[in-house]
PDB file of C-alpha atoms in Angstrom:
ATOM      1  CA  ARG A 135     -22.373  -9.340  30.510  1.00  0.00           C
ATOM      2  CA  ASN A 136     -19.111  -7.713  29.502  1.00  0.00           C
ATOM      3  CA  PHE A 137     -18.157  -7.535  25.966  1.00  0.00           C
ATOM      4  CA  LEU A 138     -14.836  -9.110  26.620  1.00  0.00           C
ATOM      5  CA  GLN A 139     -16.260 -12.162  28.552  1.00  0.00           C
ATOM      6  CA  CYS A 140     -18.214 -12.805  25.426  1.00  0.00           C
ATOM      7  CA  GLY A 141     -15.005 -13.889  23.657  1.00  0.00           C
ATOM      8  CA  LYS A 142     -14.571 -17.582  22.291  1.00  0.00           C
ATOM      9  CA  LEU A 143     -11.633 -18.435  20.132  1.00  0.00           C
ATOM     10  CA  ASN A 144     -12.834 -20.122  17.041  1.00  0.00           C
ATOM     11  CA  LEU A 145     -10.638 -20.363  14.043  1.00  0.00           C
ATOM     12  CA  SER A 146     -13.398 -21.903  11.634  1.00  0.00           C
ATOM     13  CA  PRO A 147     -13.919 -18.694  10.165  1.00  0.00           C
ATOM     14  CA  LEU A 148     -10.258 -18.892   8.535  1.00  0.00           C
ATOM     15  CA  LYS A 149     -11.713 -21.813   6.171  1.00  0.00           C
ATOM     16  CA  GLU A 150     -14.369 -19.435   5.278  1.00  0.00           C
ATOM     17  CA  PRO A 151     -13.905 -16.918   2.320  1.00  0.00           C
ATOM     18  CA  LEU A 152     -14.834 -13.986   4.456  1.00  0.00           C
ATOM     19  CA  GLY A 153     -12.101 -15.087   6.906  1.00  0.00           C
ATOM     20  CA  PHE A 154      -9.724 -15.901   4.690  1.00  0.00           C
ATOM     21  CA  VAL A 155      -9.571 -12.707   2.711  1.00  0.00           C
ATOM     22  CA  LYS A 156      -9.389 -10.838   5.766  1.00  0.00           C
ATOM     23  CA  VAL A 157      -5.833 -12.794   6.393  1.00  0.00           C
ATOM     24  CA  VAL A 158      -4.740 -11.918   2.785  1.00  0.00           C
ATOM     25  CA  GLU A 159      -5.850  -8.335   3.300  1.00  0.00           C
ATOM     26  CA  TRP A 160      -3.821  -8.183   6.436  1.00  0.00           C
ATOM     27  CA  LEU A 161      -0.786  -9.735   4.701  1.00  0.00           C
ATOM     28  CA  THR A 162      -0.872  -7.639   1.442  1.00  0.00           C
ATOM     29  CA  ALA A 163      -1.185  -4.488   3.813  1.00  0.00           C
ATOM     30  CA  ILE A 164       2.141  -5.371   5.766  1.00  0.00           C
ATOM     31  CA  PHE A 165       3.972  -5.860   2.874  1.00  0.00           C
ATOM     32  CA  ALA A 166       2.793  -2.911   0.911  1.00  0.00           C
ATOM     33  CA  PHE A 167       3.715  -0.542   3.601  1.00  0.00           C
ATOM     34  CA  GLY A 168       6.607  -2.156   5.015  1.00  0.00           C
ATOM     35  CA  SER A 169       8.572  -2.511   1.675  1.00  0.00           C
ATOM     36  CA  CYS A 170       8.096   0.982   1.405  1.00  0.00           C
ATOM     37  CA  GLY A 171       8.303   2.650   4.679  1.00  0.00           C
ATOM     38  CA  GLY A 172      11.672   1.191   5.389  1.00  0.00           C
ATOM     39  CA  PHE A 173      13.520   1.956   2.358  1.00  0.00           C
ATOM     40  CA  SER A 174      17.359   3.469   1.976  1.00  0.00           C
ATOM     41  CA  GLY A 175      19.360   3.127  -0.724  1.00  0.00           C
ATOM     42  CA  THR A 176      22.837   4.679  -2.599  1.00  0.00           C
ATOM     43  CA  ASN A 177      23.516   5.377  -5.960  1.00  0.00           C
ATOM     44  CA  VAL A 178      27.216   6.094  -6.890  1.00  0.00           C
ATOM     45  CA  ILE A 179      27.924   8.425  -9.608  1.00  0.00           C
ATOM     46  CA  THR A 180      31.262   8.009 -11.733  1.00  0.00           C
ATOM     47  CA  LEU A 181      32.650  11.292 -13.324  1.00  0.00           C
ATOM     48  CA  SER A 182      34.913  10.890 -16.014  1.00  0.00           C
ATOM     49  CA  CYS A 183      37.019  13.958 -16.387  1.00  0.00           C
ATOM     50  CA  GLY A 184      38.674  14.794 -19.553  1.00  0.00           C
ATOM     51  CA  ASP A 185      42.066  14.286 -18.504  1.00  0.00           C
ATOM     52  CA  GLY A 186      41.543  10.890 -18.020  1.00  0.00           C
ATOM     53  CA  ARG A 187      40.807  10.797 -14.149  1.00  0.00           C
ATOM     54  CA  ASN A 188      37.615   9.637 -12.655  1.00  0.00           C
ATOM     55  CA  GLU A 189      35.894  10.886  -9.390  1.00  0.00           C
ATOM     56  CA  THR A 190      32.832   9.833  -7.663  1.00  0.00           C
ATOM     57  CA  LEU A 191      29.797  11.132  -5.840  1.00  0.00           C
ATOM     58  CA  SER A 192      27.165   9.254  -3.777  1.00  0.00           C
ATOM     59  CA  ALA A 193      23.379  10.076  -3.546  1.00  0.00           C
ATOM     60  CA  ASN A 194      21.736   8.513  -0.585  1.00  0.00           C
ATOM     61  CA  PHE A 195      17.965   8.674  -0.722  1.00  0.00           C
ATOM     62  CA  TYR A 196      15.432   7.032   1.249  1.00  0.00           C
ATOM     63  CA  TYR A 197      11.707   7.083   2.774  1.00  0.00           C
ATOM     64  CA  PRO A 198       9.736   9.563   2.134  1.00  0.00           C
ATOM     65  CA  PHE A 199      11.839  10.583  -0.645  1.00  0.00           C
ATOM     66  CA  ARG A 200      12.274  14.226  -0.422  1.00  0.00           C
ATOM     67  CA  LEU A 201      14.971  14.285  -3.143  1.00  0.00           C
ATOM     68  CA  SER A 202      15.086  17.892  -2.910  1.00  0.00           C
ATOM     69  CA  GLN A 203      16.884  17.629   0.346  1.00  0.00           C
ATOM     70  CA  VAL A 204      19.252  15.236  -0.348  1.00  0.00           C
ATOM     71  CA  PRO A 205      22.628  16.601  -1.181  1.00  0.00           C
ATOM     72  CA  LEU A 206      24.406  15.378  -4.218  1.00  0.00           C
ATOM     73  CA  VAL A 207      27.269  17.885  -3.590  1.00  0.00           C
ATOM     74  CA  PRO A 208      27.125  18.724   0.093  1.00  0.00           C
ATOM     75  CA  SER A 209      28.978  22.073  -0.320  1.00  0.00           C
ATOM     76  CA  ASN A 210      31.076  23.908  -2.966  1.00  0.00           C
ATOM     77  CA  THR A 211      34.166  22.158  -3.939  1.00  0.00           C
ATOM     78  CA  SER A 212      36.127  21.265  -6.685  1.00  0.00           C
ATOM     79  CA  ILE A 213      35.511  18.054  -8.945  1.00  0.00           C
ATOM     80  CA  CYS A 214      37.375  17.749 -12.029  1.00  0.00           C
ATOM     81  CA  ASN A 215      39.411  20.981 -11.790  1.00  0.00           C
ATOM     82  CA  HIS A 216      36.056  22.780 -11.864  1.00  0.00           C
ATOM     83  CA  SER A 217      34.309  24.677  -9.079  1.00  0.00           C
ATOM     84  CA  VAL A 218      30.876  23.418  -8.336  1.00  0.00           C
ATOM     85  CA  SER A 219      28.401  24.292  -5.950  1.00  0.00           C
ATOM     86  CA  ALA A 220      26.261  23.062  -3.407  1.00  0.00           C
ATOM     87  CA  THR A 221      23.666  20.341  -5.549  1.00  0.00           C
ATOM     88  CA  TYR A 222      20.716  18.644  -4.502  1.00  0.00           C
ATOM     89  CA  LEU A 223      18.932  15.994  -6.109  1.00  0.00           C
ATOM     90  CA  VAL A 224      15.433  17.114  -8.062  1.00  0.00           C
ATOM     91  CA  GLY A 225      11.932  15.974  -6.849  1.00  0.00           C
ATOM     92  CA  ASP A 226       9.531  14.982  -3.817  1.00  0.00           C
ATOM     93  CA  SER A 227       7.684  12.110  -3.755  1.00  0.00           C
ATOM     94  CA  ALA A 228       6.989  12.781   0.081  1.00  0.00           C
ATOM     95  CA  SER A 229       3.207  12.948  -0.025  1.00  0.00           C
ATOM     96  CA  ALA A 230       2.638  10.103  -2.325  1.00  0.00           C
ATOM     97  CA  SER A 231       4.755   7.678  -0.311  1.00  0.00           C
ATOM     98  CA  GLU A 232       3.275   8.885   3.012  1.00  0.00           C
ATOM     99  CA  PHE A 233      -0.103   8.780   1.854  1.00  0.00           C
ATOM    100  CA  PHE A 234       0.683   5.172   0.665  1.00  0.00           C
ATOM    101  CA  VAL A 235       2.133   3.936   3.986  1.00  0.00           C
ATOM    102  CA  GLY A 236      -0.380   5.523   5.871  1.00  0.00           C
ATOM    103  CA  THR A 237      -3.167   4.182   4.216  1.00  0.00           C
ATOM    104  CA  GLY A 238      -1.681   0.609   4.061  1.00  0.00           C
ATOM    105  CA  VAL A 239      -1.410   1.281   8.299  1.00  0.00           C
ATOM    106  CA  VAL A 240      -4.874   1.907   8.542  1.00  0.00           C
ATOM    107  CA  CYS A 241      -5.952  -0.897   6.068  1.00  0.00           C
ATOM    108  CA  PHE A 242      -3.841  -3.266   8.427  1.00  0.00           C
ATOM    109  CA  LEU A 243      -5.508  -2.293  11.703  1.00  0.00           C
ATOM    110  CA  TYR A 244      -8.996  -2.729   9.684  1.00  0.00           C
ATOM    111  CA  SER A 245      -7.868  -6.298   8.904  1.00  0.00           C
ATOM    112  CA  MET A 246      -6.580  -6.955  12.447  1.00  0.00           C
ATOM    113  CA  ALA A 247     -10.129  -5.768  13.983  1.00  0.00           C
ATOM    114  CA  ALA A 248     -12.018  -7.786  11.545  1.00  0.00           C
ATOM    115  CA  LEU A 249     -10.084 -10.793  12.404  1.00  0.00           C
ATOM    116  CA  LEU A 250     -10.898  -9.965  16.258  1.00  0.00           C
ATOM    117  CA  VAL A 251     -14.423 -10.137  15.601  1.00  0.00           C
ATOM    118  CA  TYR A 252     -14.152 -13.069  13.208  1.00  0.00           C
ATOM    119  CA  LEU A 253     -12.272 -15.631  15.400  1.00  0.00           C
ATOM    120  CA  GLY A 254     -13.350 -14.536  18.928  1.00  0.00           C
ATOM    121  CA  TYR A 255     -16.995 -12.984  18.558  1.00  0.00           C
ATOM    122  CA  MET A 256     -18.578 -14.843  15.559  1.00  0.00           C
ATOM    123  CA  HIS A 257     -21.585 -16.118  17.497  1.00  0.00           C
ATOM    124  CA  VAL A 258     -22.160 -12.651  18.695  1.00  0.00           C
ATOM    125  CA  TYR A 259     -21.427 -11.270  14.756  1.00  0.00           C
ATOM    126  CA  LYS A 260     -24.096 -13.857  13.369  1.00  0.00           C
ATOM    127  CA  ASP A 261     -26.954 -13.536  16.205  1.00  0.00           C
ATOM    128  CA  SER A 262     -28.095 -10.261  14.893  1.00  0.00           C
ATOM    129  CA  ASP A 263     -28.134  -8.191  11.534  1.00  0.00           C
ATOM    130  CA  PHE A 264     -25.942  -5.309  13.291  1.00  0.00           C
ATOM    131  CA  GLY A 265     -22.786  -7.108  13.193  1.00  0.00           C
ATOM    132  CA  PRO A 266     -22.694  -7.823   9.312  1.00  0.00           C
ATOM    133  CA  ILE A 267     -24.124  -4.450   8.369  1.00  0.00           C
ATOM    134  CA  PHE A 268     -21.496  -2.773  10.778  1.00  0.00           C
ATOM    135  CA  VAL A 269     -18.868  -4.613   9.202  1.00  0.00           C
ATOM    136  CA  GLY A 270     -20.253  -3.967   5.599  1.00  0.00           C
ATOM    137  CA  LEU A 271     -20.298  -0.384   6.294  1.00  0.00           C
ATOM    138  CA  LEU A 272     -16.610  -0.224   7.657  1.00  0.00           C
ATOM    139  CA  ALA A 273     -15.533  -2.247   4.766  1.00  0.00           C
ATOM    140  CA  ASP A 274     -17.163   0.210   2.151  1.00  0.00           C
ATOM    141  CA  CYS A 275     -15.808   3.190   4.275  1.00  0.00           C
ATOM    142  CA  HIS A 276     -12.211   1.815   5.459  1.00  0.00           C
ATOM    143  CA  PRO A 277      -9.328   2.837   3.014  1.00  0.00           C
ATOM    144  CA  GLY A 278      -9.766   0.029   0.796  1.00  0.00           C
ATOM    145  CA  LEU A 279     -11.089   2.395  -1.698  1.00  0.00           C
ATOM    146  CA  PRO A 280      -8.145   5.168  -1.449  1.00  0.00           C
ATOM    147  CA  VAL A 281      -5.785   2.253  -2.306  1.00  0.00           C
ATOM    148  CA  VAL A 282      -6.379   2.635  -5.713  1.00  0.00           C
ATOM    149  CA  GLY A 283      -5.602   6.200  -5.477  1.00  0.00           C
ATOM    150  CA  CYS A 284      -2.427   6.021  -3.061  1.00  0.00           C
ATOM    151  CA  SER A 285      -1.247   3.135  -5.252  1.00  0.00           C
ATOM    152  CA  SER A 286      -1.528   4.894  -8.286  1.00  0.00           C
ATOM    153  CA  ALA A 287       0.036   8.055  -6.875  1.00  0.00           C
ATOM    154  CA  TRP A 288       2.850   6.153  -5.156  1.00  0.00           C
ATOM    155  CA  ALA A 289       3.309   4.298  -8.538  1.00  0.00           C
ATOM    156  CA  LYS A 290       3.750   7.712 -10.353  1.00  0.00           C
ATOM    157  CA  GLY A 291       6.252   8.876  -7.336  1.00  0.00           C
ATOM    158  CA  LEU A 292       8.391   5.618  -7.252  1.00  0.00           C
ATOM    159  CA  GLN A 293       9.042   6.703 -10.918  1.00  0.00           C
ATOM    160  CA  ASN A 294      10.075   9.904 -10.429  1.00  0.00           C
ATOM    161  CA  VAL A 295      12.395   8.556  -7.719  1.00  0.00           C
ATOM    162  CA  LYS A 296      14.131   6.256 -10.454  1.00  0.00           C
ATOM    163  CA  ASP A 297      14.074   8.904 -13.241  1.00  0.00           C
ATOM    164  CA  ALA A 298      15.890  11.464 -10.771  1.00  0.00           C
ATOM    165  CA  THR A 299      18.421   9.306  -9.426  1.00  0.00           C
ATOM    166  CA  ASP A 300      19.247   7.506 -13.083  1.00  0.00           C
ATOM    167  CA  SER A 301      22.436   8.783 -14.994  1.00  0.00           C
ATOM    168  CA  ALA A 302      20.453  11.051 -17.277  1.00  0.00           C
ATOM    169  CA  GLY A 303      18.481  12.478 -14.219  1.00  0.00           C
ATOM    170  CA  ILE A 304      21.705  13.066 -12.392  1.00  0.00           C
ATOM    171  CA  SER A 305      23.405  14.588 -15.748  1.00  0.00           C
ATOM    172  CA  ASN A 306      20.719  16.964 -15.977  1.00  0.00           C
ATOM    173  CA  THR A 307      20.792  17.909 -12.120  1.00  0.00           C
ATOM    174  CA  LEU A 308      24.642  18.732 -12.045  1.00  0.00           C
ATOM    175  CA  ALA A 309      25.644  21.460 -14.079  1.00  0.00           C
ATOM    176  CA  LEU A 310      29.100  20.029 -14.217  1.00  0.00           C
ATOM    177  CA  CYS A 311      28.139  17.134 -16.540  1.00  0.00           C
ATOM    178  CA  LYS A 312      26.689  19.421 -19.421  1.00  0.00           C
ATOM    179  CA  GLY A 313      29.649  20.193 -21.284  1.00  0.00           C
ATOM    180  CA  ASN A 314      32.932  20.843 -19.743  1.00  0.00           C
ATOM    181  CA  ASN A 315      34.143  17.573 -21.282  1.00  0.00           C
ATOM    182  CA  VAL A 316      32.931  15.592 -18.238  1.00  0.00           C
ATOM    183  CA  THR A 317      30.964  12.429 -18.533  1.00  0.00           C
ATOM    184  CA  CYS A 318      28.619  11.414 -15.514  1.00  0.00           C
ATOM    185  CA  SER A 319      26.969   7.865 -15.207  1.00  0.00           C
ATOM    186  CA  VAL A 320      25.526   6.009 -12.154  1.00  0.00           C
ATOM    187  CA  THR A 321      27.720   2.969 -12.021  1.00  0.00           C
ATOM    188  CA  GLU A 322      26.382   1.551  -8.728  1.00  0.00           C
ATOM    189  CA  VAL A 323      22.398   1.326  -8.617  1.00  0.00           C
ATOM    190  CA  ALA A 324      20.521   1.046  -5.466  1.00  0.00           C
ATOM    191  CA  THR A 325      18.239  -2.015  -5.275  1.00  0.00           C
ATOM    192  CA  LEU A 326      14.534  -0.766  -6.062  1.00  0.00           C
ATOM    193  CA  ARG A 327      12.943  -4.103  -5.706  1.00  0.00           C
ATOM    194  CA  SER A 328      11.244  -3.605  -2.576  1.00  0.00           C
ATOM    195  CA  LEU A 329       9.887  -0.441  -3.734  1.00  0.00           C
ATOM    196  CA  ASN A 330       8.420  -2.617  -7.011  1.00  0.00           C
ATOM    197  CA  PHE A 331       6.981  -4.913  -4.568  1.00  0.00           C
ATOM    198  CA  SER A 332       5.291  -2.214  -2.520  1.00  0.00           C
ATOM    199  CA  VAL A 333       3.216  -1.034  -5.746  1.00  0.00           C
ATOM    200  CA  VAL A 334       2.658  -4.425  -6.526  1.00  0.00           C
ATOM    201  CA  PHE A 335       0.971  -5.148  -2.972  1.00  0.00           C
ATOM    202  CA  GLY A 336      -0.748  -2.261  -3.290  1.00  0.00           C
ATOM    203  CA  TYR A 337      -2.734  -3.105  -6.250  1.00  0.00           C
ATOM    204  CA  LEU A 338      -2.976  -6.601  -4.813  1.00  0.00           C
ATOM    205  CA  ASN A 339      -4.824  -5.391  -1.631  1.00  0.00           C
ATOM    206  CA  MET A 340      -7.144  -3.003  -3.895  1.00  0.00           C
ATOM    207  CA  PHE A 341      -8.385  -6.451  -5.582  1.00  0.00           C
ATOM    208  CA  VAL A 342      -8.326  -8.125  -2.045  1.00  0.00           C
ATOM    209  CA  TRP A 343     -10.677  -5.533  -0.635  1.00  0.00           C
ATOM    210  CA  ALA A 344     -12.871  -5.542  -3.344  1.00  0.00           C
ATOM    211  CA  GLY A 345     -13.524  -9.135  -2.745  1.00  0.00           C
ATOM    212  CA  ASN A 346     -13.971  -8.372   0.990  1.00  0.00           C
ATOM    213  CA  ALA A 347     -16.753  -5.894   0.419  1.00  0.00           C
ATOM    214  CA  TRP A 348     -18.390  -8.595  -1.644  1.00  0.00           C
ATOM    215  CA  PHE A 349     -18.608 -11.391   0.890  1.00  0.00           C
ATOM    216  CA  VAL A 350     -19.419  -8.910   3.718  1.00  0.00           C
ATOM    217  CA  TYR A 351     -22.339  -7.824   1.623  1.00  0.00           C
ATOM    218  CA  LYS A 352     -23.397 -11.528   1.069  1.00  0.00           C
ATOM    219  CA  GLU A 353     -23.662 -11.703   5.053  1.00  0.00           C
ATOM    220  CA  THR A 354     -26.181  -8.749   5.188  1.00  0.00           C
ATOM    221  CA  ARG A 355     -29.900  -8.953   4.994  1.00  0.00           C
ATOM    222  CA  TRP A 356     -29.643  -6.984   1.864  1.00  0.00           C
ATOM    223  CA  HIS A 357     -28.401  -9.769   0.101  1.00  0.00           C
ATOM    224  CA  SER A 358     -30.745 -12.334   1.705  1.00  0.00           C
ATOM    225  CA  GLN A 359     -33.831 -10.136   1.113  1.00  0.00           C
ATOM    226  CA  LYS A 360     -33.050  -9.582  -2.760  1.00  0.00           C
ATOM    227  CA  PHE A 361     -33.095 -13.284  -3.409  1.00  0.00           C
ATOM    228  CA  SER A 362     -35.853 -14.421  -0.768  1.00  0.00           C
ATOM    229  CA  GLN A 363     -38.426 -12.142  -2.468  1.00  0.00           C
ATOM    230  CA  PRO A 364     -40.724 -13.666  -4.885  1.00  0.00           C
ATOM    231  CA  GLY A 365     -40.204 -12.720  -8.707  1.00  0.00           C
ATOM    232  CA  PRO A 366     -43.034 -10.438 -10.400  1.00  0.00           C
ATOM    233  CA  GLY A 367     -44.410 -13.446 -12.172  1.00  0.00           C
ATOM    234  CA  HIS A 368     -44.599 -15.769  -8.991  1.00  0.00           C
ATOM    235  CA  GLN A 369     -48.116 -16.879  -8.021  1.00  0.00           C
ATOM    236  CA  GLN A 370     -48.774 -18.034  -4.720  1.00  0.00           C
ATOM    237  CA  VAL A 371     -50.254 -21.420  -4.538  1.00  0.00           C
ATOM    238  CA  PRO A 372     -53.425 -21.824  -2.121  1.00  0.00           C
ATOM    239  CA  ALA A 373     -53.256 -23.862   0.683  1.00  0.00           C
ATOM    240  CA  PRO A 374     -55.224 -27.032   0.244  1.00  0.00           C
ATOM    241  CA  ILE A 375     -58.242 -27.290   2.124  1.00  0.00           C
TER     242      ILE A 375
END
C-alpha cells in the first residue's frame, strides 16, 4: 500500500517520554534560532565635548553581526570641532551566529519529521526493528551534537558583540575618544535579552537531544538484547520429565 495511506493519527505517543522529548526539542529549537535570527538593535553614543557641548552617534547592529560593516561614523565629518574619518565597529560574529541558526533550523526540521512518524506511523514504526534503528541512527547523526559546538561558539560570539558595542569598546574604536578632551559613553543600550535567551535555549536543546538519544536507544533491539541475555553465572534449569 501507499506509505501515505498507512498513516493513522494517534496522539498517545505525546504522553510517552519519546514523544514528549521530541516536542520539547522542537520548541527549544524554535526559540533558539528565532530569538537570534531576527535580532536588530541600536546603541546611542553620547560624546561630551570639552566645551560643554554634547553630540550623539548611533550604532545599528543586527543579525548576522558583521560588525566590521556597521558604520559608527558614516563618512568624514566634524565632531566636537575635530575632523573624524569614516569609522566602523570592530568584530565579526557572522560565522558563529549563522552556524547556530542553521543548526537550530535543522534540529527543528528533524523534530518535525520525527513527530510526524510518531503521531502518524507509530504502528508501522513498532512493527519492525527498522523504525527504531533508523530513527536511532538519525538521533546520533542529526545536529544535536553540533549544538554543543555552535552554542559555545555563539556564546563567545555574543560576548564579542557586547564588548564591541559597550562604552569601552566604542572608546577603543573611535579615535576621537582617545584624548582630545572628549568623553564617549553609551547612553542608550539595545536590549540583548533575546540573544541571551538564544544561548540558553541552545544549551537546553543539547541536553534535550541527549535525553532523546537515550529514549530512542531504548526502543531498539540492542537495548532489549542487552537485558534479555542471561548472565555468565546463570544456569538453565532442565525441564521436568
